[in-house]
Short mmCIF file of C-alpha atoms in Angstrom, two decimals:
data_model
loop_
_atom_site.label_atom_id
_atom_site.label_comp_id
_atom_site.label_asym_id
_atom_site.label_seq_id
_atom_site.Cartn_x
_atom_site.Cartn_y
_atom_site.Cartn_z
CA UNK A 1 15.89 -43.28 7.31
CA UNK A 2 15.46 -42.43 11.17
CA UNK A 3 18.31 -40.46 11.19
CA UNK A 4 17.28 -38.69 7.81
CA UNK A 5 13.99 -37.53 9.34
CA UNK A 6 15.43 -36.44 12.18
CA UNK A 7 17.86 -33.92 10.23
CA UNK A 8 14.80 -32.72 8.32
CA UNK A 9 12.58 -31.63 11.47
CA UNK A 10 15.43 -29.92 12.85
CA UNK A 11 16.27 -28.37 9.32
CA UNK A 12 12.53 -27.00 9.22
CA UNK A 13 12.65 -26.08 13.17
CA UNK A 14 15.91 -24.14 12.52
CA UNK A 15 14.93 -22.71 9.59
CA UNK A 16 11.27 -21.33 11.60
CA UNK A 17 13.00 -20.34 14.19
CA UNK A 18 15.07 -17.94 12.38
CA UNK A 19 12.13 -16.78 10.41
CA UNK A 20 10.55 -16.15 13.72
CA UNK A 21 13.82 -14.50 14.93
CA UNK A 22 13.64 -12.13 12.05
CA UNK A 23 10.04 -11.26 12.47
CA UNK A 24 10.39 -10.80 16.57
CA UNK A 25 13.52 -8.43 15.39
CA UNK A 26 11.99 -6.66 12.83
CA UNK A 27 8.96 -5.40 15.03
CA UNK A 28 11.08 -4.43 17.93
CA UNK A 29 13.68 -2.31 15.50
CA UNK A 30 10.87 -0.74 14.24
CA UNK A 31 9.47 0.15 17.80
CA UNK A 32 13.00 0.91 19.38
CA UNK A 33 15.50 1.69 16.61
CA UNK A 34 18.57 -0.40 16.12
CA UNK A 35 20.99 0.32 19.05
CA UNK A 36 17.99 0.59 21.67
CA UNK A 37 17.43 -3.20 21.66
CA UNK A 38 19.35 -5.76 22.87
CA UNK A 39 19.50 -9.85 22.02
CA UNK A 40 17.26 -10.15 25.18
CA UNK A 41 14.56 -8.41 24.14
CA UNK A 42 14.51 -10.01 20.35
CA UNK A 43 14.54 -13.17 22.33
CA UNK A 44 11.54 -12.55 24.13
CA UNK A 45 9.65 -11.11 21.69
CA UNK A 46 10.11 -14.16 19.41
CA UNK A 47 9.57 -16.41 21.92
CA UNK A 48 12.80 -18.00 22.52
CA UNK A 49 16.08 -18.40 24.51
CA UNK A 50 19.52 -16.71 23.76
CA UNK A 51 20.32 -20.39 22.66
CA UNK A 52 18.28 -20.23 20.10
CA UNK A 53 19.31 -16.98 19.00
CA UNK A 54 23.14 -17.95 19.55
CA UNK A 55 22.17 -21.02 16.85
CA UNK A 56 21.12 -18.10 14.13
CA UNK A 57 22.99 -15.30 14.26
CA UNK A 58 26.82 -14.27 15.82
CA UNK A 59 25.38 -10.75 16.86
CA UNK A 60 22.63 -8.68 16.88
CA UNK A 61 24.37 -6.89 14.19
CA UNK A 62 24.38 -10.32 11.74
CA UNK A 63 20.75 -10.26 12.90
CA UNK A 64 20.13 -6.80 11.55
CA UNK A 65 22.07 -7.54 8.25
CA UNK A 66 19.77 -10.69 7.71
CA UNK A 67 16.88 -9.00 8.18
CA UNK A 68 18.02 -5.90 5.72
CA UNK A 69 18.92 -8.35 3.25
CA UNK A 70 15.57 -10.23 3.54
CA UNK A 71 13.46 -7.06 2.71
CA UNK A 72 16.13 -5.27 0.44
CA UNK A 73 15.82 -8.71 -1.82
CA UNK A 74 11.96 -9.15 -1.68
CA UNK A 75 12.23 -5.30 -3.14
CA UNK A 76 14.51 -6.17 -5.89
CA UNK A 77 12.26 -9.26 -6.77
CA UNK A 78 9.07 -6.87 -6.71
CA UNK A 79 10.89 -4.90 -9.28
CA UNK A 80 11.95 -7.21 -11.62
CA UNK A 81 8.73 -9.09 -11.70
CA UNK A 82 7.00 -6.13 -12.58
CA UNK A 83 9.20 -5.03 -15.34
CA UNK A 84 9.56 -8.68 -16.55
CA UNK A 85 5.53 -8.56 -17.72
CA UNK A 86 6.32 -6.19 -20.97
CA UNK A 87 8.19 -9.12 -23.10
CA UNK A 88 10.71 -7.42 -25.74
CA UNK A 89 8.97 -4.12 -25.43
CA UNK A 90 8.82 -1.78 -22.76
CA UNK A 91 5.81 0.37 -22.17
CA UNK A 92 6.54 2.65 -19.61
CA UNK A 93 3.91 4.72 -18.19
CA UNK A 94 2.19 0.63 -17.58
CA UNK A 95 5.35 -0.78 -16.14
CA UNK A 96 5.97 2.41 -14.11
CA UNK A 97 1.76 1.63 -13.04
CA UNK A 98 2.52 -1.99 -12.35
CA UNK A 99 6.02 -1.41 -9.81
CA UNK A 100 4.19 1.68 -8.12
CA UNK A 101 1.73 -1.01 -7.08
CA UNK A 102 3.53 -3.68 -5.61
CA UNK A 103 6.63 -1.80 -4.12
CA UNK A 104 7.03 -2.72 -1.03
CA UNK A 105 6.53 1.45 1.05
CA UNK A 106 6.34 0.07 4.84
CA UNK A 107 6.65 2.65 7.45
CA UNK A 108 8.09 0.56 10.10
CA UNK A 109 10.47 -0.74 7.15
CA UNK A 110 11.93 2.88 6.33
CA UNK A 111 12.38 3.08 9.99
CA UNK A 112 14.31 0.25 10.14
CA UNK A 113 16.47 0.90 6.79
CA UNK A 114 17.10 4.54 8.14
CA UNK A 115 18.58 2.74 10.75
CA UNK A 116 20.56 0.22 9.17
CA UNK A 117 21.58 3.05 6.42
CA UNK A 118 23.25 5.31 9.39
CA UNK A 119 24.72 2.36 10.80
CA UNK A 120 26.48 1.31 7.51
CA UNK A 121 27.60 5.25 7.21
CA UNK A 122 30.22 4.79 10.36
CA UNK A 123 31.40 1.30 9.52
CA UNK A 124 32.75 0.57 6.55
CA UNK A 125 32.74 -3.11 5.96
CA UNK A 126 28.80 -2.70 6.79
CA UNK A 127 28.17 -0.20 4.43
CA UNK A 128 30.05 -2.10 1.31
CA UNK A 129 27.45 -4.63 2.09
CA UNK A 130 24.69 -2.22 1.49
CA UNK A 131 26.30 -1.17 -1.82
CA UNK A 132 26.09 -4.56 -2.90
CA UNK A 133 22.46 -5.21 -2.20
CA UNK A 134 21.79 -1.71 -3.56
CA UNK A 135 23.54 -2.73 -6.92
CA UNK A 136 21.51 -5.67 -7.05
CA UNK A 137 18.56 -3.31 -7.20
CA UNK A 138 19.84 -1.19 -9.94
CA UNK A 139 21.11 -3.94 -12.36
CA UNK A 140 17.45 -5.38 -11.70
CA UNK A 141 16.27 -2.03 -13.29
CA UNK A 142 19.18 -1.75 -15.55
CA UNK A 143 18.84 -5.55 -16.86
CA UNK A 144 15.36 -4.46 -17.40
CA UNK A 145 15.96 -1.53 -19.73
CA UNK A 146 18.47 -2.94 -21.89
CA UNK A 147 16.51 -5.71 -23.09
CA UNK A 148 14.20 -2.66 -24.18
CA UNK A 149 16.60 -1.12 -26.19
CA UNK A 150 15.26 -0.22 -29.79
CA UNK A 151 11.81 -0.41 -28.28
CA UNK A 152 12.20 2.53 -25.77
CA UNK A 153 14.30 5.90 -25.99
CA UNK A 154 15.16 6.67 -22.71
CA UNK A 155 16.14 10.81 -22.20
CA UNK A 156 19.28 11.61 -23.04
CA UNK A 157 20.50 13.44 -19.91
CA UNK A 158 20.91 10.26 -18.12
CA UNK A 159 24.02 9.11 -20.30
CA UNK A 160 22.96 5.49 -21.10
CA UNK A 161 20.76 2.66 -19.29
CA UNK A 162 23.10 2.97 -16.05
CA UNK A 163 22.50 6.18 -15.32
CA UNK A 164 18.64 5.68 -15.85
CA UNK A 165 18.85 2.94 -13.52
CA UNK A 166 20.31 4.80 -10.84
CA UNK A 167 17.82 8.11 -11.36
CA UNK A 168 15.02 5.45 -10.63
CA UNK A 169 16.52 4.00 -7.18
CA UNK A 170 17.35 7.67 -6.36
CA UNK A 171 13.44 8.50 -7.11
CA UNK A 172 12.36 5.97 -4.79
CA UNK A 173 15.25 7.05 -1.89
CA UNK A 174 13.20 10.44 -2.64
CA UNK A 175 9.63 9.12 -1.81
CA UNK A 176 10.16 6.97 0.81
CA UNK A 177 12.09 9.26 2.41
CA UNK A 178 8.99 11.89 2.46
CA UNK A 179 7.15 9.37 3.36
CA UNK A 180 8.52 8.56 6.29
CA UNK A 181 7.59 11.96 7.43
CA UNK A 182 4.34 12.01 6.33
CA UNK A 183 3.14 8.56 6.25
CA UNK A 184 1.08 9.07 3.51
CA UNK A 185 1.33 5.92 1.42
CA UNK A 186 -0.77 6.80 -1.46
CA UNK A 187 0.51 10.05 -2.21
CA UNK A 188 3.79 8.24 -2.47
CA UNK A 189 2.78 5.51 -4.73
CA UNK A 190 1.55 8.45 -6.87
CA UNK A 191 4.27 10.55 -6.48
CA UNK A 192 6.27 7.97 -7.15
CA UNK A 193 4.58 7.22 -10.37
CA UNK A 194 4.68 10.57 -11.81
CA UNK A 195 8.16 11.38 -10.84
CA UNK A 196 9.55 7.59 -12.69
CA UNK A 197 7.30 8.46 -15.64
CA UNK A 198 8.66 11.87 -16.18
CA UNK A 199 12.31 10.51 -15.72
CA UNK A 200 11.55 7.79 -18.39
CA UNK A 201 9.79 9.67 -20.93
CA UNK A 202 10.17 12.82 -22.13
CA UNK A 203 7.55 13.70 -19.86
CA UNK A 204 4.19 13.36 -21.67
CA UNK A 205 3.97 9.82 -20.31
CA UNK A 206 4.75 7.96 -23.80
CA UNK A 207 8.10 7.03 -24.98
CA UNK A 208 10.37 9.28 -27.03
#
């Protein structure tokens, strides 16, 4: 039982001290820009020694993934929460009201996925990875909309539910992208808004 306890406090301490790894990381990426910082200074912004960060992650690079992963999935899980609300149906202009409102649109987080998203661009195995996590974003959406089906006629330009699906991640590549120029946050929630409800609709804001 001694032994037992023992493995749980160091399960918890590991598992807070990557947590705090991640947050330390994702503060100085944001700051710096991934290939500005080094394991040192994620270390002492979290607090710890290179031990500790040795005990986590292989690389700064793992470190990176983890932490693109960890936001990319809490994204995903906004999404599908929100659409999950309608039951059978799918009412549109308030599902399109309901993800508007709790996607994550960080400005420090666009910083950091610009980074990661250049990164993956000259490595291969990296940027497979980010296809992957991206996918599970658009079958989210896509899952979504085919449960809909004989509820909601979506337009017919997009081909089917995939191609819907992918319209609406490319809609939100769109915003955040102008608004990490801008930083205007609630003219891209709005933006955002109009731009998914015209792509869902035929415009008007109610279903074909």
């Amino acid at each position: 039982m001694v032994a037992e306890r023992t493995a749980q406090r160091v399960t918890r301490r590991r598992v807070r001290t990557r947590a705090n790894l991640l947050d330390a990381a994702f503060e100085v990426f944001a700051a710096k820009g991934f290939g500005r910082v080094s394991i040192e200074e994620v270390c002492e912004a979290a607090g710890y020694s290179r031990g500790a960060f040795y005990s986590n992650f292989d690389s700064l690079d793992e470190l990176f993934f983890a932490l693109y992963r960890q936001r990319a999935d809490l994204i995903a899980e906004q999404v599908a929460d929100a659409l999950a609300l309608d039951g059978p149906a799918l009412d549109v202009p308030e599902s399109v009201d309901r993800v508007t409102e709790v996607l994550l649109l960080d400005v420090e987080w666009l910083l950091v996925k610009t980074d990661f998203l250049v990164h993956a661009a000259r490595d291969p195995a990296v940027a497979q990875s980010l296809l992957e996590h991206r996918e599970r974003l658009r079958a989210a959406i896509a899952d979504r909309l085919a449960r809909a089906t004989g509820h909601t006629a979506l337009p017919a330009v997009f081909d089917g539910i995939d191609g819907a699906a992918r319209a609406v991640v490319a809609a939100y590549d769109g915003v955040t992208t102008q608004l990490l120029l801008d930083k205007d946050v609630d003219s891209a929630r709005a933006w955002l808004k109009q731009l998914l409800t015209a792509l869902l609709t035929d415009g008007s804001g109610t279903p074909e």
